[in-house]
Tab-separated table of C-alpha atoms in Angstrom:
chain	number	residue	atom	x	y	z
A	1	MET	CA	-36.334	-7.253	226.295
A	2	SER	CA	-39.930	-6.251	226.079
A	3	GLY	CA	-42.847	-8.470	225.140
A	4	GLY	CA	-45.040	-5.595	224.025
A	5	PRO	CA	-45.584	-4.381	220.472
A	6	PRO	CA	-42.356	-3.466	218.683
A	7	ARG	CA	-41.260	0.116	218.554
A	8	GLY	CA	-41.199	1.622	215.078
A	9	LEU	CA	-37.740	1.855	213.584
A	10	PRO	CA	-36.786	3.820	210.483
A	11	SER	CA	-37.468	1.928	207.274
A	12	THR	CA	-37.046	2.541	203.568
A	13	GLY	CA	-39.449	1.544	200.828
A	14	PRO	CA	-43.029	2.612	200.176
A	15	HIS	CA	-44.747	4.168	203.183
A	16	SER	CA	-48.225	3.313	201.999
A	17	LEU	CA	-49.406	-0.059	200.791
A	18	LEU	CA	-51.733	1.778	198.457
A	19	ASP	CA	-48.638	2.257	196.283
A	20	MET	CA	-47.856	-1.465	196.336
A	21	PRO	CA	-49.569	-3.101	193.326
A	22	HIS	CA	-51.019	-6.549	193.794
A	23	PRO	CA	-49.452	-9.116	191.458
A	24	LEU	CA	-52.851	-10.689	190.927
A	25	ALA	CA	-54.561	-7.459	189.905
A	26	GLY	CA	-57.712	-8.115	187.983
A	27	SER	CA	-59.015	-10.991	190.116
A	28	SER	CA	-60.987	-10.940	193.320
A	29	SER	CA	-59.536	-12.245	196.571
A	30	GLU	CA	-62.030	-15.128	196.608
A	31	GLU	CA	-60.839	-16.251	193.201
A	32	ALA	CA	-57.217	-15.954	194.274
A	33	VAL	CA	-57.666	-17.950	197.465
A	34	GLY	CA	-59.890	-20.781	196.479
A	35	GLY	CA	-62.339	-19.964	193.738
A	36	ASP	CA	-62.317	-21.199	190.190
A	37	SER	CA	-59.334	-19.652	188.474
A	38	THR	CA	-59.759	-18.690	184.838
A	39	PRO	CA	-56.695	-18.456	182.621
A	40	SER	CA	-56.150	-15.360	180.555
A	41	PRO	CA	-57.747	-15.316	177.084
A	42	ASP	CA	-54.342	-15.669	175.438
A	43	LEU	CA	-53.580	-18.811	177.389
A	44	LEU	CA	-57.027	-20.210	176.652
A	45	THR	CA	-56.307	-19.677	172.978
A	46	ALA	CA	-52.940	-21.360	173.328
A	47	ARG	CA	-54.576	-24.385	174.922
A	48	SER	CA	-57.052	-24.829	172.060
A	49	PHE	CA	-54.860	-27.266	170.200
A	50	GLY	CA	-57.676	-28.274	167.855
A	51	ASP	CA	-57.440	-24.902	166.143
A	52	LYS	CA	-54.923	-24.602	163.347
A	53	ASP	CA	-53.504	-21.253	164.475
A	54	LEU	CA	-51.122	-21.680	167.404
A	55	ILE	CA	-51.001	-18.570	169.596
A	56	LEU	CA	-48.160	-18.394	172.085
A	57	PRO	CA	-48.465	-16.622	175.436
A	58	ASN	CA	-47.928	-12.901	175.643
A	59	GLY	CA	-47.184	-12.737	179.354
A	60	GLY	CA	-50.699	-12.036	180.607
A	61	THR	CA	-51.231	-12.560	184.318
A	62	PRO	CA	-53.987	-15.061	185.112
A	63	ALA	CA	-56.115	-15.086	188.197
A	64	GLY	CA	-55.170	-17.514	190.905
A	65	THR	CA	-51.428	-17.323	190.240
A	66	SER	CA	-49.464	-18.056	193.377
A	67	SER	CA	-45.855	-17.264	194.171
A	68	PRO	CA	-43.470	-20.218	194.370
A	69	ALA	CA	-42.097	-18.881	197.646
A	70	SER	CA	-44.295	-20.864	200.024
A	71	SER	CA	-47.802	-22.151	200.463
A	72	SER	CA	-48.736	-19.087	202.496
A	73	SER	CA	-47.168	-16.417	200.269
A	74	LEU	CA	-50.440	-15.656	198.498
A	75	LEU	CA	-52.189	-15.125	201.825
A	76	ASN	CA	-49.318	-12.888	202.895
A	77	ARG	CA	-49.951	-10.716	199.847
A	78	LEU	CA	-53.682	-10.568	200.474
A	79	GLN	CA	-53.143	-9.650	204.114
A	80	LEU	CA	-50.784	-6.859	203.127
A	81	ASP	CA	-53.306	-5.586	200.614
A	82	ASP	CA	-55.856	-5.352	203.404
A	83	ASP	CA	-53.423	-3.321	205.540
A	84	ILE	CA	-53.838	-0.282	203.331
A	85	ASP	CA	-53.106	2.167	206.109
A	86	GLY	CA	-49.641	0.663	206.630
A	87	GLU	CA	-50.084	0.743	210.412
A	88	THR	CA	-49.844	-3.020	210.911
A	89	ARG	CA	-46.171	-3.339	210.000
A	90	ASP	CA	-44.925	-6.246	212.080
A	91	LEU	CA	-41.207	-6.603	211.280
A	92	PHE	CA	-38.444	-4.091	211.982
A	93	VAL	CA	-34.750	-4.658	211.274
A	94	THR	CA	-31.749	-2.373	211.798
A	95	VAL	CA	-28.003	-2.709	211.185
A	96	ASP	CA	-25.641	-0.838	213.531
A	97	ASP	CA	-22.634	-1.099	215.858
A	98	PRO	CA	-19.875	-2.225	213.452
A	99	LYS	CA	-16.948	-3.925	215.184
A	100	LYS	CA	-13.504	-4.874	213.901
A	101	HIS	CA	-12.259	-8.412	214.557
A	102	VAL	CA	-8.550	-9.243	214.246
A	103	CYS	CA	-7.780	-12.951	213.949
A	104	THR	CA	-4.667	-14.909	213.041
A	105	MET	CA	-5.809	-15.571	209.490
A	106	GLU	CA	-7.961	-12.549	208.709
A	107	THR	CA	-9.360	-9.222	209.815
A	108	TYR	CA	-13.044	-8.426	209.259
A	109	ILE	CA	-15.974	-6.283	210.372
A	110	THR	CA	-19.196	-7.543	211.932
A	111	TYR	CA	-22.464	-5.645	212.307
A	112	ARG	CA	-25.206	-5.982	214.881
A	113	ILE	CA	-28.586	-6.988	213.417
A	114	THR	CA	-31.510	-6.089	215.670
A	115	THR	CA	-34.918	-7.552	214.836
A	116	LYS	CA	-38.258	-6.760	216.446
A	117	SER	CA	-41.363	-8.602	215.324
A	118	THR	CA	-44.811	-9.829	216.367
A	119	ARG	CA	-44.983	-12.494	213.650
A	120	VAL	CA	-45.722	-16.055	214.686
A	121	GLU	CA	-42.683	-17.247	212.729
A	122	PHE	CA	-40.482	-15.681	215.410
A	123	ASP	CA	-40.293	-17.359	218.835
A	124	LEU	CA	-39.167	-14.156	220.564
A	125	PRO	CA	-40.266	-10.528	220.123
A	126	GLU	CA	-36.667	-9.325	219.743
A	127	TYR	CA	-33.367	-10.730	218.469
A	128	SER	CA	-29.827	-9.389	218.307
A	129	VAL	CA	-27.130	-11.182	216.299
A	130	ARG	CA	-23.852	-10.225	214.666
A	131	ARG	CA	-23.153	-10.795	210.968
A	132	ARG	CA	-20.251	-10.100	208.616
A	133	TYR	CA	-20.437	-9.246	204.930
A	134	GLN	CA	-20.141	-12.853	203.723
A	135	ASP	CA	-23.249	-13.704	205.779
A	136	PHE	CA	-25.229	-11.068	203.902
A	137	ASP	CA	-23.861	-12.540	200.673
A	138	TRP	CA	-25.021	-16.016	201.760
A	139	LEU	CA	-28.504	-14.661	202.436
A	140	ARG	CA	-28.771	-13.032	199.039
A	141	ASN	CA	-27.637	-16.183	197.243
A	142	LYS	CA	-30.207	-18.237	199.138
A	143	LEU	CA	-32.962	-15.764	198.288
A	144	GLU	CA	-32.021	-15.952	194.611
A	145	GLU	CA	-32.142	-19.748	194.719
A	146	SER	CA	-35.417	-20.081	196.608
A	147	GLN	CA	-37.231	-17.076	195.086
A	148	PRO	CA	-36.171	-17.145	191.418
A	149	THR	CA	-39.221	-15.199	190.250
A	150	HIS	CA	-38.568	-12.224	192.523
A	151	LEU	CA	-36.227	-9.242	192.368
A	152	ILE	CA	-33.619	-9.600	195.115
A	153	PRO	CA	-32.155	-6.285	196.357
A	154	PRO	CA	-28.437	-5.833	195.596
A	155	LEU	CA	-25.599	-5.789	198.086
A	156	PRO	CA	-22.828	-3.164	198.001
A	157	GLU	CA	-19.734	-4.364	196.146
A	158	LYS	CA	-17.493	-6.558	198.293
A	159	PHE	CA	-14.134	-5.813	196.738
A	160	VAL	CA	-12.336	-2.490	196.910
A	161	VAL	CA	-9.073	-1.427	195.289
A	162	LYS	CA	-6.294	-1.860	197.811
A	163	GLY	CA	-4.314	1.293	198.387
A	164	VAL	CA	-7.191	3.456	197.126
A	165	VAL	CA	-9.910	2.707	199.685
A	166	ASP	CA	-9.229	1.622	203.256
A	167	ARG	CA	-11.997	-0.910	203.950
A	168	PHE	CA	-11.460	-0.554	207.687
A	169	SER	CA	-11.716	3.243	207.772
A	170	GLU	CA	-14.638	4.774	209.647
A	171	GLU	CA	-15.988	6.371	206.477
A	172	PHE	CA	-15.978	3.143	204.462
A	173	VAL	CA	-17.444	1.046	207.283
A	174	GLU	CA	-20.249	3.560	207.862
A	175	THR	CA	-21.063	3.726	204.152
A	176	ARG	CA	-21.228	-0.069	204.007
A	177	ARG	CA	-23.337	-0.216	207.191
A	178	LYS	CA	-25.900	2.094	205.628
A	179	ALA	CA	-25.975	-0.036	202.457
A	180	LEU	CA	-26.423	-3.278	204.423
A	181	ASP	CA	-29.145	-1.683	206.516
A	182	LYS	CA	-30.974	-0.635	203.367
A	183	PHE	CA	-30.532	-4.140	201.909
A	184	LEU	CA	-32.290	-5.734	204.882
A	185	LYS	CA	-35.018	-3.092	204.959
A	186	ARG	CA	-35.752	-3.721	201.272
A	187	ILE	CA	-36.281	-7.391	202.104
A	188	THR	CA	-38.311	-6.550	205.211
A	189	ASP	CA	-40.672	-4.382	203.150
A	190	HIS	CA	-41.260	-7.134	200.578
A	191	PRO	CA	-44.519	-9.107	201.047
A	192	VAL	CA	-42.902	-12.418	200.015
A	193	LEU	CA	-39.164	-12.178	200.677
A	194	SER	CA	-39.729	-11.098	204.276
A	195	PHE	CA	-41.366	-14.496	204.983
A	196	ASN	CA	-38.502	-16.509	203.492
A	197	GLU	CA	-37.087	-19.167	205.845
A	198	HIS	CA	-33.480	-18.197	205.053
A	199	PHE	CA	-34.230	-14.608	206.044
A	200	ASN	CA	-35.691	-15.841	209.330
A	201	VAL	CA	-32.563	-17.889	210.047
A	202	PHE	CA	-30.301	-14.968	209.124
A	203	LEU	CA	-32.102	-12.709	211.615
A	204	THR	CA	-32.373	-15.169	214.511
A	205	ALA	CA	-29.660	-17.879	214.428
A	206	LYS	CA	-26.850	-17.401	216.903
A	207	ASP	CA	-24.577	-19.694	214.899
A	208	LEU	CA	-25.287	-19.086	211.226
A	209	ASN	CA	-22.311	-21.188	210.122
A	210	ALA	CA	-24.075	-24.312	211.379
A	211	TYR	CA	-26.930	-23.668	208.951
A	212	LYS	CA	-24.521	-22.923	206.129
A	213	LYS	CA	-22.805	-26.286	206.603
A	214	GLN	CA	-26.088	-28.160	206.771
A	215	GLY	CA	-27.340	-26.500	203.589
A	216	MET	CA	-30.622	-26.493	205.449
A	217	ALA	CA	-33.009	-24.793	203.026
A	218	LEU	CA	-34.001	-26.744	199.937
A	219	LEU	CA	-34.955	-25.045	196.709
A	220	THR	CA	-38.619	-24.846	195.940
A	221	ARG	CA	-39.947	-26.865	193.023
A	222	VAL	CA	-40.099	-23.748	190.906
A	223	GLY	CA	-36.598	-22.819	191.997
A	224	GLU	CA	-35.256	-26.224	191.003
A	225	SER	CA	-36.955	-26.166	187.633
A	226	VAL	CA	-35.681	-22.664	186.868
A	227	LYS	CA	-32.190	-23.488	188.049
A	228	HIS	CA	-31.948	-26.472	185.737
A	229	VAL	CA	-33.380	-24.799	182.650
A	230	THR	CA	-30.655	-25.066	180.031
A	231	GLY	CA	-29.952	-22.916	177.033
A	232	GLY	CA	-31.484	-25.503	174.721
A	233	TYR	CA	-34.614	-23.430	174.239
A	234	LYS	CA	-34.555	-20.272	172.156
A	235	LEU	CA	-37.018	-17.476	172.855
A	236	ARG	CA	-38.846	-16.190	169.803
A	237	SER	CA	-39.516	-12.753	171.223
A	238	ARG	CA	-40.350	-11.157	174.514
A	239	PRO	CA	-43.916	-9.978	175.095
A	240	LEU	CA	-44.128	-6.233	174.524
A	241	GLU	CA	-44.439	-5.272	178.183
A	242	PHE	CA	-41.324	-7.244	179.158
A	243	ALA	CA	-39.433	-6.020	176.101
A	244	ALA	CA	-40.238	-2.479	177.268
A	245	ILE	CA	-38.921	-3.316	180.740
A	246	GLY	CA	-35.676	-4.636	179.233
A	247	ASP	CA	-35.214	-1.535	177.061
A	248	TYR	CA	-35.895	0.745	180.011
A	249	LEU	CA	-33.377	-1.077	182.230
A	250	ASP	CA	-30.669	-0.832	179.547
A	251	THR	CA	-31.193	2.921	179.131
A	252	PHE	CA	-31.556	3.495	182.875
A	253	ALA	CA	-28.292	1.692	183.669
A	254	LEU	CA	-26.493	3.587	180.892
A	255	LYS	CA	-27.674	6.985	182.176
A	256	LEU	CA	-26.837	6.211	185.797
A	257	GLY	CA	-23.432	4.846	184.812
A	258	THR	CA	-22.654	8.086	182.979
A	259	ILE	CA	-23.830	10.204	185.921
A	260	ASP	CA	-21.759	8.062	188.308
A	261	ARG	CA	-18.557	8.469	186.263
A	262	ILE	CA	-19.018	12.231	185.886
A	263	ALA	CA	-19.900	12.653	189.562
A	264	GLN	CA	-16.745	10.792	190.567
A	265	ARG	CA	-14.654	13.055	188.321
A	266	ILE	CA	-16.297	16.138	189.827
A	267	ILE	CA	-15.576	14.897	193.354
A	268	LYS	CA	-11.977	14.147	192.405
A	269	GLU	CA	-11.552	17.663	190.987
A	270	GLU	CA	-13.201	19.169	194.092
A	271	ILE	CA	-10.745	17.294	196.324
A	272	GLU	CA	-7.830	18.573	194.228
A	273	TYR	CA	-9.286	22.107	194.389
A	274	LEU	CA	-9.651	21.712	198.154
A	275	VAL	CA	-5.931	20.916	198.455
A	276	GLU	CA	-5.110	24.091	196.509
A	277	LEU	CA	-7.425	26.203	198.671
A	278	ARG	CA	-5.761	24.970	201.837
A	279	GLU	CA	-2.401	26.133	200.479
A	280	TYR	CA	-3.859	29.318	199.024
A	281	GLY	CA	-5.442	30.779	202.172
A	282	PRO	CA	-2.403	30.788	204.465
A	283	VAL	CA	-0.406	32.766	201.876
A	284	TYR	CA	-2.613	35.810	202.528
A	285	SER	CA	-2.096	35.384	206.280
A	286	THR	CA	1.706	35.361	206.020
A	287	TRP	CA	1.552	38.295	203.579
A	288	SER	CA	-0.472	40.350	206.064
A	289	ALA	CA	2.497	40.365	208.454
A	290	LEU	CA	4.411	42.485	205.944
A	291	GLU	CA	1.678	45.056	205.466
A	292	GLY	CA	0.279	47.813	207.590
A	293	GLU	CA	-3.107	49.050	206.463
A	294	LEU	CA	-3.744	45.922	204.357
A	295	SER	CA	-3.054	43.560	207.239
A	296	GLU	CA	-6.655	43.237	208.454
A	297	PRO	CA	-8.235	42.816	204.984
A	298	LEU	CA	-5.612	40.210	204.057
A	299	GLU	CA	-6.317	38.281	207.241
A	300	GLY	CA	-9.995	38.510	206.306
A	301	VAL	CA	-9.333	36.982	202.875
A	302	SER	CA	-7.340	34.168	204.508
A	303	ALA	CA	-10.196	33.428	206.914
A	304	CYS	CA	-12.700	33.631	204.042
A	305	ILE	CA	-10.806	31.064	201.987
A	306	GLY	CA	-10.563	28.847	205.069
A	307	ASN	CA	-14.360	28.980	205.519
A	308	CYS	CA	-14.887	28.186	201.836
A	309	SER	CA	-12.511	25.226	202.185
A	310	THR	CA	-14.523	23.860	205.111
A	311	ALA	CA	-17.786	24.277	203.190
A	312	LEU	CA	-16.346	22.510	200.134
A	313	GLU	CA	-15.071	19.643	202.265
A	314	GLU	CA	-18.567	19.167	203.729
A	315	LEU	CA	-20.130	19.201	200.254
A	316	THR	CA	-17.619	16.646	198.945
A	317	ASP	CA	-18.240	14.356	201.921
A	318	ASP	CA	-21.990	14.561	201.378
A	319	MET	CA	-21.617	13.672	197.696
A	320	THR	CA	-19.327	10.734	198.515
A	321	GLU	CA	-21.376	9.328	201.394
A	322	ASP	CA	-24.937	10.040	200.251
A	323	PHE	CA	-25.102	10.621	196.492
A	324	LEU	CA	-22.735	8.059	194.963
A	325	PRO	CA	-23.952	5.035	197.008
A	326	VAL	CA	-27.526	5.516	195.793
A	327	LEU	CA	-26.383	5.672	192.167
A	328	ARG	CA	-24.375	2.491	192.565
A	329	GLU	CA	-27.187	0.682	194.342
A	330	TYR	CA	-29.591	1.354	191.491
A	331	ILE	CA	-27.019	0.369	188.869
A	332	LEU	CA	-26.730	-2.981	190.661
A	333	TYR	CA	-30.527	-3.077	191.014
A	334	SER	CA	-30.923	-2.852	187.239
A	335	ASP	CA	-28.519	-5.798	186.847
A	336	SER	CA	-30.608	-7.822	189.295
A	337	MET	CA	-33.803	-7.020	187.401
A	338	LYS	CA	-32.173	-8.029	184.105
A	339	SER	CA	-31.193	-11.359	185.662
A	340	VAL	CA	-34.794	-12.096	186.699
A	341	LEU	CA	-36.006	-11.021	183.259
A	342	LYS	CA	-33.568	-13.462	181.643
A	343	LYS	CA	-34.833	-16.309	183.845
A	344	ARG	CA	-38.392	-15.450	182.824
A	345	ASP	CA	-37.352	-15.584	179.152
A	346	GLN	CA	-35.839	-19.042	179.652
A	347	VAL	CA	-39.057	-20.374	181.137
A	348	GLN	CA	-41.135	-18.844	178.321
A	349	ALA	CA	-38.799	-20.341	175.713
A	350	GLU	CA	-39.153	-23.766	177.318
A	351	TYR	CA	-42.939	-23.391	177.396
A	352	GLU	CA	-43.103	-22.322	173.751
A	353	ALA	CA	-41.012	-25.309	172.661
A	354	LYS	CA	-43.148	-27.786	174.581
A	355	LEU	CA	-46.362	-26.156	173.400
A	356	GLU	CA	-45.291	-26.401	169.769
A	357	ALA	CA	-44.286	-30.035	170.218
A	358	VAL	CA	-47.785	-30.852	171.452
A	359	ALA	CA	-49.408	-28.873	168.631
A	360	LEU	CA	-47.427	-30.793	166.004
A	361	ARG	CA	-48.700	-34.141	167.148
A	362	LYS	CA	-50.921	-35.861	164.623
A	363	GLU	CA	-53.975	-35.759	166.815
A	364	ASP	CA	-57.138	-33.753	166.379
A	365	ARG	CA	-57.197	-32.524	169.976
A	366	PRO	CA	-54.060	-33.716	171.766
A	367	LYS	CA	-54.160	-33.755	175.552
A	368	VAL	CA	-52.001	-31.192	177.328
A	369	PRO	CA	-49.176	-33.042	179.140
A	370	ALA	CA	-48.647	-32.303	182.823
A	371	ASP	CA	-45.126	-30.980	182.242
A	372	VAL	CA	-46.501	-28.393	179.791
A	373	GLU	CA	-49.038	-27.198	182.342
A	374	LYS	CA	-46.350	-26.978	185.016
A	375	CYS	CA	-44.159	-24.979	182.659
A	376	GLN	CA	-47.069	-22.650	181.953
A	377	ASP	CA	-47.633	-22.197	185.693
A	378	ARG	CA	-43.971	-21.267	186.158
A	379	MET	CA	-44.186	-18.724	183.377
A	380	GLU	CA	-47.371	-17.196	184.802
A	381	CYS	CA	-45.674	-17.022	188.193
A	382	PHE	CA	-42.716	-15.186	186.694
A	383	ASN	CA	-45.009	-12.764	184.870
A	384	ALA	CA	-47.012	-11.926	187.987
A	385	ASP	CA	-44.066	-11.616	190.363
A	386	LEU	CA	-41.824	-9.737	187.951
A	387	LYS	CA	-44.474	-7.144	187.150
A	388	ALA	CA	-45.339	-6.675	190.824
A	389	ASP	CA	-41.682	-6.301	191.811
A	390	MET	CA	-41.034	-3.908	188.919
A	391	GLU	CA	-43.849	-1.627	190.051
A	392	ARG	CA	-42.656	-1.795	193.654
A	393	TRP	CA	-39.102	-1.000	192.500
A	394	GLN	CA	-40.322	1.960	190.441
A	395	SER	CA	-42.199	3.307	193.465
A	396	ASN	CA	-39.111	2.994	195.674
A	397	LYS	CA	-36.939	4.552	192.967
A	398	ARG	CA	-39.162	7.616	192.654
A	399	GLN	CA	-39.116	8.107	196.403
A	400	ASP	CA	-35.362	7.533	196.769
A	401	PHE	CA	-34.356	9.849	193.925
A	402	ARG	CA	-36.705	12.625	194.986
A	403	GLN	CA	-35.128	12.493	198.421
A	404	LEU	CA	-31.626	12.254	196.933
A	405	LEU	CA	-32.045	15.184	194.545
A	406	MET	CA	-33.713	17.299	197.217
A	407	GLY	CA	-30.798	16.622	199.552
A	408	MET	CA	-28.268	17.396	196.817
A	409	ALA	CA	-29.976	20.713	196.044
A	410	ASP	CA	-30.080	21.601	199.741
A	411	LYS	CA	-26.391	20.780	200.273
A	412	ASN	CA	-25.337	22.857	197.264
A	413	ILE	CA	-27.452	25.802	198.441
A	414	GLN	CA	-25.831	25.581	201.874
A	415	TYR	CA	-22.375	25.460	200.310
A	416	TYR	CA	-22.879	28.564	198.167
A	417	GLU	CA	-24.575	30.434	201.027
A	418	LYS	CA	-21.553	29.774	203.258
A	419	CYS	CA	-19.164	30.958	200.532
A	420	LEU	CA	-21.302	34.057	199.924
A	421	MET	CA	-21.360	34.918	203.626
A	422	ALA	CA	-17.592	34.429	203.843
A	423	TRP	CA	-16.840	36.802	200.957
A	424	GLU	CA	-19.419	39.358	202.069
A	425	SER	CA	-17.683	39.537	205.464
A	426	ILE	CA	-14.625	41.097	203.779
A	427	ILE	CA	-16.516	44.045	202.292
A	428	PRO	CA	-16.877	46.002	205.583
A	429	LEU	CA	-13.136	45.655	206.232
A	430	LEU	CA	-12.294	47.191	202.849
A	431	GLN	CA	-14.943	49.931	203.218
A	432	GLU	CA	-13.555	50.956	206.642
A	433	LYS	CA	-10.114	51.449	205.190
A	434	GLN	CA	-11.484	53.580	202.349
A	435	GLU	CA	-13.497	55.780	204.758
A	436	ALA	CA	-10.430	56.233	206.984
A	437	LYS	CA	-8.531	57.670	204.012
């Protein structure tokens, strides 16, 4: 265990913090930290209760808005904005070494989580713990509770169809390991989620079950208020920018779902074709034993079909292990974003109702109650965090899909090149027989 600076480990997400938009864009750092914060013009208008026209908020992001995550989350953001070269990354997490555990009551897989960090929140420079899937699920639930305004990365689906997928097979375990590794790296790359106390416990606690039983982390005030918002408030309409986000997510999920279904059918047909090829090739080999001059060319065709079968098997494996998991992750990601968007709508609806109640009072200039101001702060927090996370998600999506499509193109090129080389190898055999005649 070394006390020096941590060694860089592979990580997903944006490589440059220049691509990471600040949720408080439009205000200076002095204003954000301690200066006089000025609400957006729309909110100023909404607060002018003496005017007859009541203007409800349109989701503008005011200066000085702080995340509900913790008292230091705003400073964390500002520090990350200053690290524009991305060379001061101080937290590295990897998931590896899956192990099968067979107990009397159940059988399950655990994964080794290795953490290296120079942050003051960590007592040691390096940790190594083992976690099972339900521990990852616990972490995600806690992040959703304590960070209701943020987009929490999705986990791979827990349940598989028995008899169709063997959840203890090497292929399935490796696919899940990659997905869990990506899940933690998404959190690690986030300027707020990576400082969450539950995440720290998940990475460092030797006995995580003790913390689960204690229910150690309490919800933040914003988390509590969002959690207890009921359906008694009805949203008039989403602000245009959030309505556009909702429309995009609906279309995006629909397109990816269609691609996923078609891709699965293609893979299924390729596997069926592969079975036929494996029966098809040997027929030429057994036939060659009956022939004289055609024996060598027939053996060549058999070998050619065998090479094509191997190439197709590699292509199918690549599609199953690399292509489909990314599609499914982003389908789940869109569901997570829709959930945060719905929470934001609930807070706006509550704010609108309370704002109207104040405006209807028979006073010339009624005073704004504290609960209305708190509700407005929650809504502004949602607006800032949701927009920042949406831009970060879009940046990651562009990077991930460029890499995915480039890999898919490369794998298909390799497959067809191997098939071409296999069939071209037969031509000389046939030409030699013709020249001999």
